[in-house]
CSV table of C-alpha atoms (C1' of nucleotides) in Angstrom, one decimal:
chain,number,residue,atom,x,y,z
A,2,UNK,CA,0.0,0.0,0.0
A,3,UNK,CA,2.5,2.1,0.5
A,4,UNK,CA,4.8,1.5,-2.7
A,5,UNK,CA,4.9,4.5,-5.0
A,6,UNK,CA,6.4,5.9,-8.2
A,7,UNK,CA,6.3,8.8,-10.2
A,8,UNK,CA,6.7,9.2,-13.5
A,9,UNK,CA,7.7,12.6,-15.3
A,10,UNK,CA,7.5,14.1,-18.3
A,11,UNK,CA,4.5,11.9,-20.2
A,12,UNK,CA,2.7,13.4,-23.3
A,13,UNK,CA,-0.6,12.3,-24.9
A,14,UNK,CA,-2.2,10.8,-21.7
A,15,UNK,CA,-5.8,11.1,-20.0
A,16,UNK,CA,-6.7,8.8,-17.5
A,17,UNK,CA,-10.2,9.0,-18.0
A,18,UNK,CA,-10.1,9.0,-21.6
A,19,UNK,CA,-7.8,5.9,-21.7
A,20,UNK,CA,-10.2,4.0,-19.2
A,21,UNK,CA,-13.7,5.3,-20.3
A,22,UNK,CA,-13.6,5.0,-23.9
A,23,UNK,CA,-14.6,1.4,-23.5
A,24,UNK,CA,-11.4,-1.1,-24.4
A,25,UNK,CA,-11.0,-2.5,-20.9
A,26,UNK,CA,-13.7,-3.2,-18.2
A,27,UNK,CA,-11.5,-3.7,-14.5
A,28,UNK,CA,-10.8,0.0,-13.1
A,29,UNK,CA,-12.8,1.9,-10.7
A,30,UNK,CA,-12.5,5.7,-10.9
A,31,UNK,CA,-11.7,6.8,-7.4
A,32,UNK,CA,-13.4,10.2,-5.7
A,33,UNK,CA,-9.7,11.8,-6.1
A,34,UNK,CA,-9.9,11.8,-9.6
A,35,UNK,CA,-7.8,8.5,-9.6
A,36,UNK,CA,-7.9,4.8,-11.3
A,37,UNK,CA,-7.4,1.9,-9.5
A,38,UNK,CA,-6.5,-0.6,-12.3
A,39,UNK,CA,-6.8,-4.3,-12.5
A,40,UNK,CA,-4.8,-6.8,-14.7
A,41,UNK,CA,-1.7,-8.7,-15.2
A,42,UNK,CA,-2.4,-10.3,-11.7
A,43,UNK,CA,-1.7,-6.9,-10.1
A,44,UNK,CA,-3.9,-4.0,-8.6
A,45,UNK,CA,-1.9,-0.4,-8.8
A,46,UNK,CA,-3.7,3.1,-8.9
A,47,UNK,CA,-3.0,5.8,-10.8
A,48,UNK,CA,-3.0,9.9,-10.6
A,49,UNK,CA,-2.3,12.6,-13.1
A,50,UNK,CA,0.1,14.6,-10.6
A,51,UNK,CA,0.9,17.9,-12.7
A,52,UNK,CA,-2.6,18.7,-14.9
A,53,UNK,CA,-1.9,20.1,-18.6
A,54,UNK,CA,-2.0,23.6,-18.0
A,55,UNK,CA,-3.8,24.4,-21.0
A,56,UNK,CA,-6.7,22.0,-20.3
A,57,UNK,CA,-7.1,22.8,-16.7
A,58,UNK,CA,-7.2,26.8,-17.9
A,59,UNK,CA,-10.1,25.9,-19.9
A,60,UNK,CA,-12.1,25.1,-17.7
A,61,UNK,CA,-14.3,22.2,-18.5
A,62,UNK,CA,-12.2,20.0,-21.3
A,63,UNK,CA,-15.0,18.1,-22.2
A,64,UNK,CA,-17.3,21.0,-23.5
A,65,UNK,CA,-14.5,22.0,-25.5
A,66,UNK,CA,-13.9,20.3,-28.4
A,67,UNK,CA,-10.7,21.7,-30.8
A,68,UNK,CA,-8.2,23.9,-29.7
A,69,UNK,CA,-7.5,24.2,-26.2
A,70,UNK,CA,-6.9,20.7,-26.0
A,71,UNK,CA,-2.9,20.8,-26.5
A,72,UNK,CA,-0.4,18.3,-25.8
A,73,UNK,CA,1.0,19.3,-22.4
A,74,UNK,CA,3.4,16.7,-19.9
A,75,UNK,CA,2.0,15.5,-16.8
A,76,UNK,CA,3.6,13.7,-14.0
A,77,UNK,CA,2.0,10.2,-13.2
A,78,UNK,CA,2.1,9.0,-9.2
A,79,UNK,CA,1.6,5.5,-9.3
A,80,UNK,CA,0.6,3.4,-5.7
A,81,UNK,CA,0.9,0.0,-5.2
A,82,UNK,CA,4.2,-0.5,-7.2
A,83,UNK,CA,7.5,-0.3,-7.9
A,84,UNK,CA,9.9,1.5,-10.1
A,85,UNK,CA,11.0,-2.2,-10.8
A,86,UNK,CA,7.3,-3.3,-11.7
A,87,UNK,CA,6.2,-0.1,-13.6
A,88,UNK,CA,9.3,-0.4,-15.7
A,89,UNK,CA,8.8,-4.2,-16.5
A,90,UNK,CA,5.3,-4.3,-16.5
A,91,UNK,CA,2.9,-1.5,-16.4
A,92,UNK,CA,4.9,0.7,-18.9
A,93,UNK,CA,4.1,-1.3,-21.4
A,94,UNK,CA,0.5,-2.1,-20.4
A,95,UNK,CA,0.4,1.8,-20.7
A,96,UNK,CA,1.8,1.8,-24.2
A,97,UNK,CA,4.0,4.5,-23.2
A,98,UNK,CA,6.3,4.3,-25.7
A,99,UNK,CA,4.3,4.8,-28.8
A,100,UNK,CA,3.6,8.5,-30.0
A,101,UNK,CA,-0.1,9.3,-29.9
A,102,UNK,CA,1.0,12.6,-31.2
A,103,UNK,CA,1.8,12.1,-34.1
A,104,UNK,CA,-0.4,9.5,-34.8
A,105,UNK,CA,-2.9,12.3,-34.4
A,106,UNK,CA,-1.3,14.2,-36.8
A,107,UNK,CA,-1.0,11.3,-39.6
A,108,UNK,CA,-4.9,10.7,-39.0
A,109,UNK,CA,-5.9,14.4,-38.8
A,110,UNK,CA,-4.1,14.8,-42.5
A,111,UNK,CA,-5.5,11.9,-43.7
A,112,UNK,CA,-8.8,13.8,-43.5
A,113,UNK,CA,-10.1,16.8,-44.9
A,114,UNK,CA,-13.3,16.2,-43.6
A,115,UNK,CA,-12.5,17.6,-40.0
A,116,UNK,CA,-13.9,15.0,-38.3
A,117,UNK,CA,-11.2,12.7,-37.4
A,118,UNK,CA,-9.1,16.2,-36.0
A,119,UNK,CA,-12.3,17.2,-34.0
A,120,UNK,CA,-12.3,13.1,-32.7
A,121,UNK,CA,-8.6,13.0,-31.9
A,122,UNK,CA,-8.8,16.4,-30.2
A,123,UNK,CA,-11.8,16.0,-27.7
A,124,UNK,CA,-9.8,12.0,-27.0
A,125,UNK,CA,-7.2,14.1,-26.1
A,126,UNK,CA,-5.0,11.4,-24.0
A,127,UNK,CA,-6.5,7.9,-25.3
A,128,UNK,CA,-4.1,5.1,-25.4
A,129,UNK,CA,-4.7,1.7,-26.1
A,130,UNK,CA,-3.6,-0.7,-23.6
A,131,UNK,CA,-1.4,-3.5,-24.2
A,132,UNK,CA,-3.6,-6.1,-22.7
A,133,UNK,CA,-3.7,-9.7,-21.7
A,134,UNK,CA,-5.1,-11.8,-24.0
A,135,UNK,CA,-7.4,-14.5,-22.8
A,136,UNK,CA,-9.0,-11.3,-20.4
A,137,UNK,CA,-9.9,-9.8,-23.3
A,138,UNK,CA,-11.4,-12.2,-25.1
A,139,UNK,CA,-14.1,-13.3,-22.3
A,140,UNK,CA,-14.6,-9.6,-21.7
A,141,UNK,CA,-15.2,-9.2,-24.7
A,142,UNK,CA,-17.7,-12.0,-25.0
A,143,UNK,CA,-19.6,-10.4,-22.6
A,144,UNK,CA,-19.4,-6.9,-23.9
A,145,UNK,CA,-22.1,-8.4,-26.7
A,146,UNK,CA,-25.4,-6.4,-26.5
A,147,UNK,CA,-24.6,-5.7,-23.2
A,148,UNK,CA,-24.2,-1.7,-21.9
A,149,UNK,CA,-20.9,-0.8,-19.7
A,150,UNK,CA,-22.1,-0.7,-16.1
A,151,UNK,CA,-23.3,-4.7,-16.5
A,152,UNK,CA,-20.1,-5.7,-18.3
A,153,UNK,CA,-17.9,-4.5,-15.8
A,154,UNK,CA,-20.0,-6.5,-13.1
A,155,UNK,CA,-19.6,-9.4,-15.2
A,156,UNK,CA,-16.0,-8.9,-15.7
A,157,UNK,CA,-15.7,-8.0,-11.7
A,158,UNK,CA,-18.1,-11.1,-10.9
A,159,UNK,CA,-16.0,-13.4,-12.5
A,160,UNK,CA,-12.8,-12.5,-10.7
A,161,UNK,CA,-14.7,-12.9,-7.6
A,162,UNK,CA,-15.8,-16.0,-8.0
A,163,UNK,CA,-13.4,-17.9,-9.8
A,164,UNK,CA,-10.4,-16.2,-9.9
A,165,UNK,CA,-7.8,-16.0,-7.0
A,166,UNK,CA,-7.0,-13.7,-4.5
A,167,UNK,CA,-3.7,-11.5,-4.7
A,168,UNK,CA,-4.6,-9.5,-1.5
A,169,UNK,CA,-6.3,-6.6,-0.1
A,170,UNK,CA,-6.2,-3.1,-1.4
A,171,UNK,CA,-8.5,0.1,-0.4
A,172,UNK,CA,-10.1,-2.1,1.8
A,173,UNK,CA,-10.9,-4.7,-0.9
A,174,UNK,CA,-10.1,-8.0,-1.8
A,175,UNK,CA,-8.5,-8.2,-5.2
A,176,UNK,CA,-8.7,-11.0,-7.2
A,177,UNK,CA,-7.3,-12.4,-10.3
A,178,UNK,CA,-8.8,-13.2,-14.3
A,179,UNK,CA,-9.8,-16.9,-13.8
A,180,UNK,CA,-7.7,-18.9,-16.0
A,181,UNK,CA,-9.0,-20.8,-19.0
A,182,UNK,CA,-9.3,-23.9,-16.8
A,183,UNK,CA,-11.3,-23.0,-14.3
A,184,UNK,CA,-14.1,-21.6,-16.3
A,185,UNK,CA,-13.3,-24.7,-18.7
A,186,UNK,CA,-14.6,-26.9,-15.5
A,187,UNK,CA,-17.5,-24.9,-14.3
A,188,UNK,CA,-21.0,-26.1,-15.1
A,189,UNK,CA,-23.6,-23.6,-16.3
A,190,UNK,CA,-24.9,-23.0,-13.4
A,191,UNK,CA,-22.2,-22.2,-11.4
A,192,UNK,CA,-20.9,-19.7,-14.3
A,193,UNK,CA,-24.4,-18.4,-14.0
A,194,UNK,CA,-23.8,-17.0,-10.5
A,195,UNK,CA,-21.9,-13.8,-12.3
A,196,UNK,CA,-25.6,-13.4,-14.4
A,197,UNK,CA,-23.9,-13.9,-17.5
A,198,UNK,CA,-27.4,-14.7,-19.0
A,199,UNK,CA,-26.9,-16.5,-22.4
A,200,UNK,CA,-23.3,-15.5,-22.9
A,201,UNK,CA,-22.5,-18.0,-20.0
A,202,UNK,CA,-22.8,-21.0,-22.7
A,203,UNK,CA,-20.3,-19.4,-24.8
A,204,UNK,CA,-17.8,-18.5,-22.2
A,205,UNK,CA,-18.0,-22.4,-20.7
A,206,UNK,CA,-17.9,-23.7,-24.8
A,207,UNK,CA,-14.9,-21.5,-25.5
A,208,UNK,CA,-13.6,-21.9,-22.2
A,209,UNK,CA,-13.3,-25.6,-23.0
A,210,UNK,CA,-12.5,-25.0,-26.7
A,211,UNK,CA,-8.9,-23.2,-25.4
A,212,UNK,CA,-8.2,-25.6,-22.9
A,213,UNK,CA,-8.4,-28.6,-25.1
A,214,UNK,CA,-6.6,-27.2,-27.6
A,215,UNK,CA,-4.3,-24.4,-26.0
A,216,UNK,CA,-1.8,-24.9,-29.0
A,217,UNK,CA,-3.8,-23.5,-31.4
A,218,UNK,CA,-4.6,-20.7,-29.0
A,219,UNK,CA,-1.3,-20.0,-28.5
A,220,UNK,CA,0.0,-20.4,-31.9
A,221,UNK,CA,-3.1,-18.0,-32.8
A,222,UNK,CA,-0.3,-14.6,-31.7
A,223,UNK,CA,1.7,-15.6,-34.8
A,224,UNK,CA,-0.9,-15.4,-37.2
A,225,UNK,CA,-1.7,-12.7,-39.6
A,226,UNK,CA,-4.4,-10.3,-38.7
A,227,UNK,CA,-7.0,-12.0,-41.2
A,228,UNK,CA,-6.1,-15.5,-39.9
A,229,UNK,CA,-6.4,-14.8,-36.6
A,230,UNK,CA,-9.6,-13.1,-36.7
A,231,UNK,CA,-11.0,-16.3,-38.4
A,232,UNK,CA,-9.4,-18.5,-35.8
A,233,UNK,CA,-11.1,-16.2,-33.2
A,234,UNK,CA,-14.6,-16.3,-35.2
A,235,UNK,CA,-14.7,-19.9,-34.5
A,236,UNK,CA,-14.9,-19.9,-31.0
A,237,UNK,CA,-18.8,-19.9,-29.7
A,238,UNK,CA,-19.8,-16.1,-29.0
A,239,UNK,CA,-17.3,-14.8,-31.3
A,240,UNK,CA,-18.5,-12.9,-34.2
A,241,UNK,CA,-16.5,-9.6,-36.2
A,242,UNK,CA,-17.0,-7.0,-34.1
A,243,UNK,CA,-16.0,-9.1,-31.0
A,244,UNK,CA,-13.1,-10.9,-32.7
A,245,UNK,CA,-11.9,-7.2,-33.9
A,246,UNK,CA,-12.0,-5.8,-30.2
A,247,UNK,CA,-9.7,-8.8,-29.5
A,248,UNK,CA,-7.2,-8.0,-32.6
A,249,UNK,CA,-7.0,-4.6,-31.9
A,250,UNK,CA,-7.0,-4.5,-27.8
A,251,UNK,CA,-5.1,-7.4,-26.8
A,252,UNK,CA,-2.8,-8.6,-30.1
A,253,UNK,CA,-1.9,-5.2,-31.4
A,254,UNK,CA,-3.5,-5.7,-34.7
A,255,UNK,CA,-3.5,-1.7,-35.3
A,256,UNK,CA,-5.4,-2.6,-38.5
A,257,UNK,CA,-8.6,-3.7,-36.7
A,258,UNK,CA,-11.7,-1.6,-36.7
A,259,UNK,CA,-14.3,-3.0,-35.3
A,260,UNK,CA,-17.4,-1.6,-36.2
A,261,UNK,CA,-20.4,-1.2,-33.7
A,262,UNK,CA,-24.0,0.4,-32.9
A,263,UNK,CA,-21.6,4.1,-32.7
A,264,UNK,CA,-18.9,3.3,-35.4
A,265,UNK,CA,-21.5,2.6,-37.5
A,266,UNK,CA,-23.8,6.0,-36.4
A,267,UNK,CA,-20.3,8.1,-37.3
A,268,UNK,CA,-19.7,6.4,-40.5
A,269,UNK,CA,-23.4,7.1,-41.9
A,270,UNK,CA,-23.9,10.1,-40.5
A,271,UNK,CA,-20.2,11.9,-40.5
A,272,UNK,CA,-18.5,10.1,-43.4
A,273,UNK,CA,-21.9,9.7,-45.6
A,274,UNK,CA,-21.6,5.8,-45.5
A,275,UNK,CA,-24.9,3.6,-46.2
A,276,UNK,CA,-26.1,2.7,-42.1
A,277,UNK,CA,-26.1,-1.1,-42.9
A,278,UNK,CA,-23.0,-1.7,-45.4
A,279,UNK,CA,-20.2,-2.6,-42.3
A,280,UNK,CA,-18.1,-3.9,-45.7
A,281,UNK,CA,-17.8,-0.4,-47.0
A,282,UNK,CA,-16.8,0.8,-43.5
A,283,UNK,CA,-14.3,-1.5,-43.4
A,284,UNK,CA,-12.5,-0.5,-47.0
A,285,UNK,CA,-13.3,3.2,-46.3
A,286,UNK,CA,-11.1,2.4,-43.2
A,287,UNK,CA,-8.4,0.5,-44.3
A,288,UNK,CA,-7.9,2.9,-47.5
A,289,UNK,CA,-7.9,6.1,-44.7
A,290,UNK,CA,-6.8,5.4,-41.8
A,291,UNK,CA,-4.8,2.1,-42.9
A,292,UNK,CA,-2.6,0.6,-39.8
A,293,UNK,CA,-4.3,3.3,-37.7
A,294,UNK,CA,-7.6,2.2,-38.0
A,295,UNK,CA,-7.8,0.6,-34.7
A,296,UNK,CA,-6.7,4.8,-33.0
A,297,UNK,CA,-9.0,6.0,-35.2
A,298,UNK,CA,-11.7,3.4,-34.2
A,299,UNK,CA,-11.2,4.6,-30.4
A,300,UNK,CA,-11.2,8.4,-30.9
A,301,UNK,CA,-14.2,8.2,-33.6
A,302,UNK,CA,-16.2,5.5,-31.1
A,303,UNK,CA,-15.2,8.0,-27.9
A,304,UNK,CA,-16.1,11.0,-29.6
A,305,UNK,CA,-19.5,9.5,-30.9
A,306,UNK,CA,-20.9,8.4,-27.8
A,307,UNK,CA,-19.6,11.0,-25.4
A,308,UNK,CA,-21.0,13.7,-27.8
A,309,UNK,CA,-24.3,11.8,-29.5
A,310,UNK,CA,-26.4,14.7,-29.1
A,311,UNK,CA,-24.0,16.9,-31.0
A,312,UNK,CA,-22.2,15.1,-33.1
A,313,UNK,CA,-25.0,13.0,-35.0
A,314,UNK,CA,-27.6,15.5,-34.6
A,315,UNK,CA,-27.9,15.7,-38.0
A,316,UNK,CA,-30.3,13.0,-39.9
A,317,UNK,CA,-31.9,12.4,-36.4
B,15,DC,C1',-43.4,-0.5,-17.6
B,16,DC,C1',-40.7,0.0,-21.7
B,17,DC,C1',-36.5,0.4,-24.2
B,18,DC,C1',-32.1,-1.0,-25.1
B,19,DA,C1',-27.0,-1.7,-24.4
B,20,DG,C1',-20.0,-1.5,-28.2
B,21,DG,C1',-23.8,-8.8,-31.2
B,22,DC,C1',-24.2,-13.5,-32.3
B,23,DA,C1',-26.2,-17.6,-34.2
B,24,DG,C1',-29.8,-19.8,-36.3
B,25,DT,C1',-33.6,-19.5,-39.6
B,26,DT,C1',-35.8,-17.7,-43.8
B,27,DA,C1',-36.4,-16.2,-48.6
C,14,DT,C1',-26.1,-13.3,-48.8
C,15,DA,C1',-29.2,-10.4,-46.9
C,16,DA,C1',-32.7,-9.7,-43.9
C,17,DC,C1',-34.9,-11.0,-39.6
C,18,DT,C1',-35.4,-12.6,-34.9
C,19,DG,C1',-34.7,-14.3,-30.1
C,20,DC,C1',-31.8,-13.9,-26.4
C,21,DC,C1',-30.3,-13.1,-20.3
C,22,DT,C1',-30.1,-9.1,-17.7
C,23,DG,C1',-30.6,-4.8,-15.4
C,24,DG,C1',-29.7,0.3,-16.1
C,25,DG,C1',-32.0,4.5,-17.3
DNA sequence: CCCCAGGCAGTTA
DNA sequence: TAACTGCCTGGG
């Protein structure tokens, strides 16, 4: 509890934007302002030290959507760890060394229509977590038709239940993801104690799928994007927008762009795209945002449904 | 009480 | 292959 580190001198990085825009389900936002963080069989939390000055002059960020929202470098205090285990673990989780900055600026002038430098500027901060494979693809299982308060009982449920403990923090016991096994031997009904409602079956069948053949699970990080989404499509519960969460948010397939309910609203409504045609969304995103797609995905997706009343006004 | 949430799978035409 | 429909659950 009493472990800390700082970092110094970090660009490109909101904690709220990183943790709301809807890629990973175990954090808790604390009253300080804070995020205790789940995964990689740890618990840390984590506080913006130093604000951007730019941002904090503005006054409220998230009613302003362009030009105040700057790059600035924030210190990060990190409890619960280690300069040891930040270095070796949660640096990378953070994706710290990649440069959302100019990633930004590749996207933005990529697009003359304004709407991808509008997206990129209100996600001011969004990063995409490096994170752990077999969590992400039960989360993301569950994430089907589902809204985000119910998915991260699900998610927390799970953990609860059938994962193990790694100790108490903020006066609660932490546990860890529940390994492939253990949901691989749980009957329905006991899986059903995290109200998992019909999604339960195709954890327990996929569960089982992975244990029984963990080789092609594991030889599923070598494949090519395209293969690997099909491999993933075969497991029960898995369809394309699932199986492109799970290319994009825990193998780093930066080409993925999955396309759901608010994807779907921008691209119609923003980009002029026919609602139902998801195969001309996906060309009209590999030709413009290419090996980007899956940033472009997140800031698009983030910017949609934080701002639905004013960005899609338009066509009702 | 109704609507629906970051879809998927099975069934029709 | 495109369109249609049921599905657990609980938040709003």
């Amino acid at each position: 509890m009493s472990k800390n580190v700082t970092i110094s001198g970090v660009r490109d990085f909101n904690l709220s934007h990183i943790f709301e825009c809807g890629q990973c389900f175990r954090w808790d936002r604390e009253e300080d302002g804070s995020y205790t963080i789940q995964a990689l069989d740890r618990v840390i939390n984590l506080k913006v030290l130093s604000e951007n000055p730019k941002e904090a002059a503005s006054g409220n960020s998230k009613k302003v959507l362009a030009e105040n929202l700057q790059d600035g470098e924030i210190t990060l205090l990190i409890n619960n760890c280690d300069k040891a285990e930040f270095d070796g673990v949660w640096h990378h989780y953070l994706d710290l060394d990649r440069d959302y900055g100019k990633i930004k600026n590749t996207l933005t002038a990529n697009d003359d229509s304004g709407h991808m430098a509008a997206a990129a500027a209100y996600g001011y901060g969004m990063r995409l977590l490096q994170q752990e494979r077999w969590e992400t693809l039960i989360s993301f299982i569950v994430s089907q038709n589902n809204n985000i308060a119910r998915i991260k009982k699900c998610v927390a449920s799970l953990c609860e239940n059938f994962g193990k403990p790694i100790g108490v923090y903020r006066d609660k016991m932490r546990y860890t993801f529940p390994e492939p096994e253990v949901l691989a031997g749980c009957s329905l009904e006991e899986l059903q104690i995290c109200r998992l409602g019909y999604r339960a079956e195709y954890i327990r069948q996929t569960a089982v799928r992975i244990t029984e053949d963990n080789e092609a699970w594991q030889r599923a990080a070598a494949l090519g994007t395209e293969e690997l989404s099909v491999y993933l499509r075969s497991l029960p519960g898995i369809g394309p927008k699932v199986a492109n969460c799970i290319t994009l948010f825990a193998f780093g397939r930066y080409d993925s762009f999955p396309i759901d309910v608010w994807v779907r609203k921008v691209m119609s409504r923003l980009y002029g795209l026919p609602e139902n045609d998801t195969a001309a969304m996906a060309a009209f995103a590999s030709d413009k945002f290419g090996d980007l797609s899956g940033f472009a995905q997140q800031y698009l997706f983030f910017y949609a449904r934080e701002n639905a009343k004013i960005v899609l006004k338009e066509a009702d």
